[in-house]
Backbone as a chain_set.jsonl record, in Angstrom:
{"seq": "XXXXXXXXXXXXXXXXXXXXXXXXXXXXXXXXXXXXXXXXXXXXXXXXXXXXXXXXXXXXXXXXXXXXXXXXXXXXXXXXXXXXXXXXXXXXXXXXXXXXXXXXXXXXXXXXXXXXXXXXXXXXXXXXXXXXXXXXXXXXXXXXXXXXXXXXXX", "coords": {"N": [[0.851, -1.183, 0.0], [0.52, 2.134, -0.725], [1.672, 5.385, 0.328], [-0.321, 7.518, -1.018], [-3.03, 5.919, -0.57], [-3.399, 5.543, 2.362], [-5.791, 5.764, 4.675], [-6.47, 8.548, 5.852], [-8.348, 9.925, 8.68], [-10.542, 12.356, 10.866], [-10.985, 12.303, 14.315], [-12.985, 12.934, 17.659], [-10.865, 13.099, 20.685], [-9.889, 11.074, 22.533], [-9.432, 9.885, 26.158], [-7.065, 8.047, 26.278], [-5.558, 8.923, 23.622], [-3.934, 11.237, 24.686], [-1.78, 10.093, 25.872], [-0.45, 9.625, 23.553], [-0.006, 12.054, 22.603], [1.548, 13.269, 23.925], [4.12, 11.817, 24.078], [4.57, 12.244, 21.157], [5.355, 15.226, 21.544], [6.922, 14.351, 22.896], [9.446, 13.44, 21.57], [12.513, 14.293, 20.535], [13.179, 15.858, 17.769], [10.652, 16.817, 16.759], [10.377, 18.609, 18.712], [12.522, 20.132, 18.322], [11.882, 20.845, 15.907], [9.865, 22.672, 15.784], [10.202, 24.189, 18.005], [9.81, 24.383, 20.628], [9.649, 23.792, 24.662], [9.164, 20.327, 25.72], [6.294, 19.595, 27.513], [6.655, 18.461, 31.226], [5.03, 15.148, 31.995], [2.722, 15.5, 33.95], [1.741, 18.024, 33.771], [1.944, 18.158, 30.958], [-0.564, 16.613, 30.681], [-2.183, 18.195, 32.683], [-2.817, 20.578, 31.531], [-3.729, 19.792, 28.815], [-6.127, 18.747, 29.803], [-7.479, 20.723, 31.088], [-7.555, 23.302, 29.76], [-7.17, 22.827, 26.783], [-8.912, 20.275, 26.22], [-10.475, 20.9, 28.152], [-11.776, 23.847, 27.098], [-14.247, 25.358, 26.311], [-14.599, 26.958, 23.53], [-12.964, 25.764, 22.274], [-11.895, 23.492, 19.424], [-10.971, 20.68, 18.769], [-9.542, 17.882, 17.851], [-8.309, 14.078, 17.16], [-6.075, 12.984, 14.975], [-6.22, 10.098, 12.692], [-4.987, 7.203, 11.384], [-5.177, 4.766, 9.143], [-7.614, 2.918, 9.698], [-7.479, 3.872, 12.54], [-4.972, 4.061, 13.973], [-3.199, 6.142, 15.968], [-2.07, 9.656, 14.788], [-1.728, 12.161, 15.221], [-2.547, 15.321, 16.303], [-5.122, 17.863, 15.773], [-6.423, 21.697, 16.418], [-8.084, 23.855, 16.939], [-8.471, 27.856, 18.546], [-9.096, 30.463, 20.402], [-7.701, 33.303, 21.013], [-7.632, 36.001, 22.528], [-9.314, 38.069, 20.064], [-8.624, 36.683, 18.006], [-8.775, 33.788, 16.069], [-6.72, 30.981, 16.434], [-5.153, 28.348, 14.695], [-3.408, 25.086, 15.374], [-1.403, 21.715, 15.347], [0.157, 18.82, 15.594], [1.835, 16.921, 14.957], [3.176, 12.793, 15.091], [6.42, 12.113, 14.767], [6.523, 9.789, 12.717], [4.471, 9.863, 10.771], [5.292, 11.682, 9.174], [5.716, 14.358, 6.074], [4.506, 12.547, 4.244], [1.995, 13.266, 3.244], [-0.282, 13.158, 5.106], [-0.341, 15.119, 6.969], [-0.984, 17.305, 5.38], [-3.771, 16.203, 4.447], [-5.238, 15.244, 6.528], [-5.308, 18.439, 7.558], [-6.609, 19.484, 5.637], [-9.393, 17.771, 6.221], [-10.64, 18.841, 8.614], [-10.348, 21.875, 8.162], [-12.373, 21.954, 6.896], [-14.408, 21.367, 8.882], [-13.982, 23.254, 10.543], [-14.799, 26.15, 10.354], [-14.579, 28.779, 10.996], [-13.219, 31.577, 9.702], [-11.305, 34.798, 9.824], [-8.918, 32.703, 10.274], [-5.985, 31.768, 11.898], [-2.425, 30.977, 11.725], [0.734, 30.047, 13.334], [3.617, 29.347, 12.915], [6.695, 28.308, 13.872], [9.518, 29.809, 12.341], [11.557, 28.593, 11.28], [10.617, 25.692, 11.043], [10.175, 24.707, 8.397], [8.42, 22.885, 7.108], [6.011, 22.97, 7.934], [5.363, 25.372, 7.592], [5.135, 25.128, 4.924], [3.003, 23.862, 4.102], [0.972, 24.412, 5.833], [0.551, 26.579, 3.831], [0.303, 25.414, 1.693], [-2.619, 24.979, 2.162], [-3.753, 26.83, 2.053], [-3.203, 29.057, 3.41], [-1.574, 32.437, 4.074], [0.878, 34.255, 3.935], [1.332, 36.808, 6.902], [3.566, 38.37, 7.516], [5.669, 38.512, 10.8], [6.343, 37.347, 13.889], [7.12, 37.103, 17.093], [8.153, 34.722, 19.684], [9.042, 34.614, 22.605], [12.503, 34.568, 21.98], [12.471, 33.158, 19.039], [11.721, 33.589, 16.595], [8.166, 33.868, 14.672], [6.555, 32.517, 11.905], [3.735, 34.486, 10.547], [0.668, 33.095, 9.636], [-2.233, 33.449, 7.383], [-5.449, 32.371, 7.194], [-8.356, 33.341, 4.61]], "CA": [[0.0, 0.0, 0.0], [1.292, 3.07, -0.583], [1.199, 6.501, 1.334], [-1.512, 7.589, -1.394], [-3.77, 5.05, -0.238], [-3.627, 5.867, 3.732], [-7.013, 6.221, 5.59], [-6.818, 9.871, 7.085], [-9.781, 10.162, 9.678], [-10.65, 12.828, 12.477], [-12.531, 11.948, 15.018], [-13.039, 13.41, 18.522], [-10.424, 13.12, 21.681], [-10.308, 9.965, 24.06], [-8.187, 10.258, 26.967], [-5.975, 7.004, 25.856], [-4.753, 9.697, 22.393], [-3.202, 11.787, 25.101], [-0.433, 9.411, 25.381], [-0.218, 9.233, 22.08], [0.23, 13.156, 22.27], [2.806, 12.79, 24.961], [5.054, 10.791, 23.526], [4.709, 13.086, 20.02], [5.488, 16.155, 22.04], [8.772, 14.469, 23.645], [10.284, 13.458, 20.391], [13.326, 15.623, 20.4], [13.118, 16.323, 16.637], [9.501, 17.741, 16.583], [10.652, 20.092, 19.797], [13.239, 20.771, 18.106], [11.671, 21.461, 14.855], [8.72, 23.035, 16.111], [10.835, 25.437, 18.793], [8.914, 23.779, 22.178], [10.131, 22.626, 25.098], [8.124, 19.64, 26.055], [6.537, 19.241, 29.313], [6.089, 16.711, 31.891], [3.656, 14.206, 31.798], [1.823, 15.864, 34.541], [1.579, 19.559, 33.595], [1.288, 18.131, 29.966], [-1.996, 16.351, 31.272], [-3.032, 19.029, 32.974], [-3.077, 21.467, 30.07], [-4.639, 19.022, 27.749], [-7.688, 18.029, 30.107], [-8.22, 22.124, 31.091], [-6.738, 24.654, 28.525], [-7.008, 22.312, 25.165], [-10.383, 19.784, 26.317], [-11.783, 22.263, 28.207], [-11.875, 24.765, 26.698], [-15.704, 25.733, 25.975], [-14.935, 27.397, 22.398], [-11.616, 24.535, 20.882], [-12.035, 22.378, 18.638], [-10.222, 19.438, 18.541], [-9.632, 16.141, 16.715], [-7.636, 13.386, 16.804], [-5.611, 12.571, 13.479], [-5.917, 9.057, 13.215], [-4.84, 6.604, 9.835], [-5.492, 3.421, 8.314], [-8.3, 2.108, 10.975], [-7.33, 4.021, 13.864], [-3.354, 4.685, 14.66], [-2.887, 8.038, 16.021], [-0.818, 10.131, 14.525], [-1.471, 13.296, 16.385], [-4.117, 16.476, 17.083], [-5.287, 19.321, 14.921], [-6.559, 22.211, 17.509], [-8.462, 25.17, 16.952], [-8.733, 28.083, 19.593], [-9.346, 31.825, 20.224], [-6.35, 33.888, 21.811], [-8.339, 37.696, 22.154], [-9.7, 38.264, 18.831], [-8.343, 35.917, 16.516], [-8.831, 32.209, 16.049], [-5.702, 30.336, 16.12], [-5.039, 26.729, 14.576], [-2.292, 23.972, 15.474], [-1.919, 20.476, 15.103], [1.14, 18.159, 15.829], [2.016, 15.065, 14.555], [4.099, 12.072, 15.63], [7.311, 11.685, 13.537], [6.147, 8.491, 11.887], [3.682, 10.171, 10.109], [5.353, 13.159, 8.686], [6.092, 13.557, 4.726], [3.437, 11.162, 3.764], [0.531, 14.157, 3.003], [-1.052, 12.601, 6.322], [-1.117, 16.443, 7.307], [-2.265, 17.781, 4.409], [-5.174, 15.496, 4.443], [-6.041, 16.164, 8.16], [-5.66, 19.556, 7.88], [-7.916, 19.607, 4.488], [-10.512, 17.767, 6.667], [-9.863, 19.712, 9.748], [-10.64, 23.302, 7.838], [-14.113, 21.622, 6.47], [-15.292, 21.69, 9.97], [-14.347, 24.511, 11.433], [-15.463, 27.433, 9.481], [-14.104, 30.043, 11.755], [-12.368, 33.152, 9.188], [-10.005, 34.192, 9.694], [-8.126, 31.574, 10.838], [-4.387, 32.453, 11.979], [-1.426, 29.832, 12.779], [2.179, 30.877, 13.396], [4.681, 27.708, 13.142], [8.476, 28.656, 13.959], [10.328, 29.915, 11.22], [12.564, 27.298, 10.746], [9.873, 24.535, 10.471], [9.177, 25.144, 6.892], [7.788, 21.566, 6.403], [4.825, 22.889, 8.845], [4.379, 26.44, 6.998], [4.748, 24.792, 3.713], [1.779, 22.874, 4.97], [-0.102, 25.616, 6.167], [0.686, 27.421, 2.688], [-0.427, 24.798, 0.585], [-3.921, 24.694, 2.785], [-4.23, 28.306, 1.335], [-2.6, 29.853, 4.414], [-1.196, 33.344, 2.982], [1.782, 34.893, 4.975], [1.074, 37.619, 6.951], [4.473, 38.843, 8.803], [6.372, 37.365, 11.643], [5.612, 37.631, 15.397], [8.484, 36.91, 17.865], [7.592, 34.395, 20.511], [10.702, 34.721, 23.426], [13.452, 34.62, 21.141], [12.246, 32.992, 18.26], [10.796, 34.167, 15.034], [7.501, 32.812, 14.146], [5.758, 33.176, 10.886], [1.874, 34.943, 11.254], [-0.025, 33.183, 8.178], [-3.929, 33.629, 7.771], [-6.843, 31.639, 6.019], [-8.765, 34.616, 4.734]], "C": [[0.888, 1.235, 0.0], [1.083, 4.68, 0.126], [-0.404, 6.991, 0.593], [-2.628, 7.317, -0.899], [-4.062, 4.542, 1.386], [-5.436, 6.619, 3.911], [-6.659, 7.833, 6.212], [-8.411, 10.136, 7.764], [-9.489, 11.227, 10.788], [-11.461, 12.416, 13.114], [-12.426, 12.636, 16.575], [-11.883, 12.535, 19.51], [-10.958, 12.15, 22.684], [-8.999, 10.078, 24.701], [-7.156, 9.331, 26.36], [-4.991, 8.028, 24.479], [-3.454, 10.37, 23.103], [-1.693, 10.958, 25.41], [0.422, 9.634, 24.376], [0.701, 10.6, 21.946], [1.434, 13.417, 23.104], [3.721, 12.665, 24.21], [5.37, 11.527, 22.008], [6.162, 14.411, 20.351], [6.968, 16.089, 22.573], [9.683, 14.143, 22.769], [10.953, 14.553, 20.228], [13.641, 16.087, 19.309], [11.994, 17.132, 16.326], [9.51, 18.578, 17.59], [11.031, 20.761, 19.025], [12.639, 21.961, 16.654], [9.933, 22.633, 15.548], [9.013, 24.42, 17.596], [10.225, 25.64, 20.142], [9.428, 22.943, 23.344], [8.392, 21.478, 25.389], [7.825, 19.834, 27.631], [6.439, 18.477, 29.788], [5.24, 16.251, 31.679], [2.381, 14.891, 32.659], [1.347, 17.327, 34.16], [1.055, 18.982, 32.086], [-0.402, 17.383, 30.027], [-2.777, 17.357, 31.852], [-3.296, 20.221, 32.235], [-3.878, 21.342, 29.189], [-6.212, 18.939, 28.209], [-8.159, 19.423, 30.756], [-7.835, 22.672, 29.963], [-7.165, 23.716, 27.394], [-8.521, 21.377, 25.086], [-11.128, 20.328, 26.313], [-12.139, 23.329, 28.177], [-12.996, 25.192, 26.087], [-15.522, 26.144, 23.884], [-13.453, 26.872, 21.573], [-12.458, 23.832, 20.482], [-10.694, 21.893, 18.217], [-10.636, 18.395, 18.232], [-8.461, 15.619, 16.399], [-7.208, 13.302, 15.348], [-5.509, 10.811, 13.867], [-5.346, 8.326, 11.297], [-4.735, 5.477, 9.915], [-6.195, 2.969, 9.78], [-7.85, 2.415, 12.554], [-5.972, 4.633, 14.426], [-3.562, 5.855, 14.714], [-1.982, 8.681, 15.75], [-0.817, 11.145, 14.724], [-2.899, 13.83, 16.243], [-3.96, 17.464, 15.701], [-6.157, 19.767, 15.924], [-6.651, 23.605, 17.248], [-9.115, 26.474, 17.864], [-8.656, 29.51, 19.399], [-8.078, 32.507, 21.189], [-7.177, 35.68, 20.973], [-9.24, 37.376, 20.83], [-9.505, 37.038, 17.472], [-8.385, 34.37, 16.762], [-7.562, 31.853, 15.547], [-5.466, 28.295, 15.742], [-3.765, 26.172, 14.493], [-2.515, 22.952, 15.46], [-0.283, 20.212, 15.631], [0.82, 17.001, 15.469], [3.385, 14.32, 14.732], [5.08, 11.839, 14.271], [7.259, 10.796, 12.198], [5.189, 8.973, 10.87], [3.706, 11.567, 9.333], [6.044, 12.928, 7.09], [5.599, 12.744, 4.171], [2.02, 11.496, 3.587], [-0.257, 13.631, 3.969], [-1.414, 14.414, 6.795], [-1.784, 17.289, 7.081], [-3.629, 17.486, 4.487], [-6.01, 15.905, 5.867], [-6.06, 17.173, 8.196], [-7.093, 20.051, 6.776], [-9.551, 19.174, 5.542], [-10.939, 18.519, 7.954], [-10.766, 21.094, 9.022], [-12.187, 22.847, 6.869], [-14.848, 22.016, 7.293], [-15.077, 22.944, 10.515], [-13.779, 25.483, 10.217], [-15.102, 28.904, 9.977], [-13.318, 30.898, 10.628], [-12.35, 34.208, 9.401], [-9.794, 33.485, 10.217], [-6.395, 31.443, 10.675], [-3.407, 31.091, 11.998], [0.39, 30.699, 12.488], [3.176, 29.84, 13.704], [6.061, 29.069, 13.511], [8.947, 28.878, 12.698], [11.075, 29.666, 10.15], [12.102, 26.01, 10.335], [9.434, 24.806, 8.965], [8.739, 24.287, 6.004], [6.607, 22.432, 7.113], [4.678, 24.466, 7.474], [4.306, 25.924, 5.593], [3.572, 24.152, 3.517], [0.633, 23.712, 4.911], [-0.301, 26.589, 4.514], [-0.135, 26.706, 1.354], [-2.242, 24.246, 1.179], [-4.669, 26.001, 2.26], [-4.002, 29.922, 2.024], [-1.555, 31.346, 3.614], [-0.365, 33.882, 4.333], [1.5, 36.438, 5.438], [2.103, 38.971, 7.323], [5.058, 37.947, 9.15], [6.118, 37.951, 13.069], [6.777, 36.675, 15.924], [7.563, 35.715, 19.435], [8.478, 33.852, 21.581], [11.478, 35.364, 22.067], [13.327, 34.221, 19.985], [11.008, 33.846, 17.752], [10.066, 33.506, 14.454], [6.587, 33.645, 12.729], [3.924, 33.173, 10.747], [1.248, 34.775, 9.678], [-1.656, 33.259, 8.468], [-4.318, 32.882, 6.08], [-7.877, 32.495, 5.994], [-10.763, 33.752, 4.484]], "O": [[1.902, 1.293, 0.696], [-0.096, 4.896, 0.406], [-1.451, 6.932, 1.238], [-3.401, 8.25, -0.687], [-4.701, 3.536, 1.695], [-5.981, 7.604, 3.413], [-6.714, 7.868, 7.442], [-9.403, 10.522, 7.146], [-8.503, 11.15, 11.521], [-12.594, 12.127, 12.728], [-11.251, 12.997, 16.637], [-11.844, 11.328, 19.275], [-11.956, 12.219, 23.4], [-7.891, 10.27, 24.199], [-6.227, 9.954, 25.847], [-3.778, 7.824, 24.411], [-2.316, 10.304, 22.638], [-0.614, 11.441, 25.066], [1.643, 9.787, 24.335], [1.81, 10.569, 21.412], [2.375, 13.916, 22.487], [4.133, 13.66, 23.614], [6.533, 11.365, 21.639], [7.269, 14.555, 19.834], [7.833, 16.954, 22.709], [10.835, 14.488, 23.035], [10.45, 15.624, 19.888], [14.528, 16.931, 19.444], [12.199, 18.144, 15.655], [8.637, 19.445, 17.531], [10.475, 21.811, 18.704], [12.816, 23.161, 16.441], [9.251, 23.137, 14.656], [8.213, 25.27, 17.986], [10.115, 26.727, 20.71], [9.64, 21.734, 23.247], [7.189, 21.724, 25.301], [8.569, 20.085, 28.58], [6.121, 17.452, 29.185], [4.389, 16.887, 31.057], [1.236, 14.869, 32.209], [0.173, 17.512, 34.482], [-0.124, 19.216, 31.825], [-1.29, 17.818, 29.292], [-3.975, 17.437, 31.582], [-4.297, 20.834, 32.606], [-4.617, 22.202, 28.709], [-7.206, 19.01, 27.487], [-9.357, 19.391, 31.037], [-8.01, 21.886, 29.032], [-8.025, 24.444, 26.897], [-9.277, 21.588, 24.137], [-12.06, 20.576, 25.548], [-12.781, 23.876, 29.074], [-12.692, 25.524, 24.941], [-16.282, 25.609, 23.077], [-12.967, 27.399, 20.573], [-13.55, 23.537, 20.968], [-9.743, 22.396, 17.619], [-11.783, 17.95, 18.273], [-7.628, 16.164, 15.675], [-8.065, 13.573, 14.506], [-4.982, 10.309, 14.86], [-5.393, 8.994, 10.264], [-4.116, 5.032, 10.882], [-5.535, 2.717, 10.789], [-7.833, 1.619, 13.493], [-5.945, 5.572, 15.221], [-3.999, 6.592, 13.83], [-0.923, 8.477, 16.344], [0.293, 11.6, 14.448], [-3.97, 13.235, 16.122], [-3.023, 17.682, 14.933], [-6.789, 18.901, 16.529], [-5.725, 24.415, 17.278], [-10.325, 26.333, 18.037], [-8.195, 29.91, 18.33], [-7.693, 31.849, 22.156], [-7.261, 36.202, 19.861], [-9.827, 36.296, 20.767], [-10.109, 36.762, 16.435], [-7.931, 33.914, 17.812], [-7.189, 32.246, 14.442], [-5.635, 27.333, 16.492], [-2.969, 26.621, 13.668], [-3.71, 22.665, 15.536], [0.43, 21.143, 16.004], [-0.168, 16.281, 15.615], [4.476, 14.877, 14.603], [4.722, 11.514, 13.139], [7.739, 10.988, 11.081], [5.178, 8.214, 9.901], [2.785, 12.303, 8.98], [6.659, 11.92, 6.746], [6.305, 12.042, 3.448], [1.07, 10.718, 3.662], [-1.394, 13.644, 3.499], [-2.561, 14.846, 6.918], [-2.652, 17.922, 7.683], [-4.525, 18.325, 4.577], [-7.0, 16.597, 6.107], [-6.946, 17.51, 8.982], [-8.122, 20.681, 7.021], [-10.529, 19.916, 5.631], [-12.163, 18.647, 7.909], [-11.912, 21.252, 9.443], [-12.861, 23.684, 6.269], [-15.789, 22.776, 7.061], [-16.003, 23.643, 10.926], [-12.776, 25.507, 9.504], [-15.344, 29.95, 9.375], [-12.165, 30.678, 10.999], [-13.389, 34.843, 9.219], [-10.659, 33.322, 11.077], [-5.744, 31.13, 9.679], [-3.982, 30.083, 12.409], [0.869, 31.543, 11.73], [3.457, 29.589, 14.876], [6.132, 30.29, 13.371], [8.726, 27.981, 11.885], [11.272, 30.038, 8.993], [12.719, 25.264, 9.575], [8.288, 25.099, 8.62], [8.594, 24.417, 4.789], [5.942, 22.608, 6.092], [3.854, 24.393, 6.562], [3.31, 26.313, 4.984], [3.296, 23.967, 2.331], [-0.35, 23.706, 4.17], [-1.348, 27.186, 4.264], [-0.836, 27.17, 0.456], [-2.889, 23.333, 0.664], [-5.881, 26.141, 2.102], [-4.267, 31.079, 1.699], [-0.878, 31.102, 2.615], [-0.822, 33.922, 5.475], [1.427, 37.299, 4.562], [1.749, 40.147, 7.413], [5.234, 36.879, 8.564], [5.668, 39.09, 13.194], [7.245, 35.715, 15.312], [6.524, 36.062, 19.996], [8.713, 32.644, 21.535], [11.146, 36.322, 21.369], [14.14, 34.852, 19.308], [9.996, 34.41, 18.168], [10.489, 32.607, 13.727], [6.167, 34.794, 12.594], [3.13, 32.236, 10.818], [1.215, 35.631, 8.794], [-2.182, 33.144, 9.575], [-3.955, 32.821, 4.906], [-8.493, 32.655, 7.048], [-11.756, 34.479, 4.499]]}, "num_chains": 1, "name": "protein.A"}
């Protein structure tokens, strides 16, 4: 089978994913590329099941492929005024239009425009991503020390 021919599915958040998201998050190549430290297991739990679950006005959704494997989150949320969207995905599943596809189904459902995201600078697998979703560069926005790029879905 070839990547082509991968299942991409979203489907809603069961606690067992958070692992899944864990374990994404501590991969020291997607920190690295992505410009995050990770956190503990416990603070990263407690983030996920207030700030990112419950959060009255996110939307979230598992990425899952071929019958289920998780291969990370897409995660849409309001910061003041503007709707912001992120996602992460586990190494194994990167380079293989798995994000494309989740993000394509991903921006079906939520209808929110604008719709902002701001990857790191240096990830430019993630804004190439965001760019080919129809994401249009807006700037750059500093977040500490790094330089992140401010694209919008108009």
């Amino acid at each position: 089978m070839s990547d082509d021919d991968l299942d991409v599915r979203l489907r809603d958040v069961v606690e067992a994913d958070l692992e899944f998201f864990l374990a994404y998050e501590h991969d020291p190549e997607a920190a690295r590329r992505a410009r995050f430290t990770p956190r503990p297991r416990e603070a990263f739990l407690r983030h996920w099941k207030t700030n990112v679950l419950g959060g009255e006005t996110n939307f979230v959704q598992t990425v899952t492929v071929d019958g289920g494997a998780v291969a990370g989150n897409i995660v849409a949320w309001w910061e003041d005024d503007r709707r912001f969207l992120g996602y992460w995905l586990g190494r194994p599943y990167w380079g293989r239009g798995i994000g494309g596809r989740a993000l394509r189904l991903f921006l079906e459902q939520e209808t929110n425009r604008p719709l902002y995201a701001d990857p790191f600078a240096g990830n430019t697998g993630s804004v190439r991503l965001l760019e080919k979703a129809g994401f249009q560069r807006t700037g750059t926005i500093r977040h500490g020390e790094d330089e992140h790029i401010l694209l919008v879905l108009g």
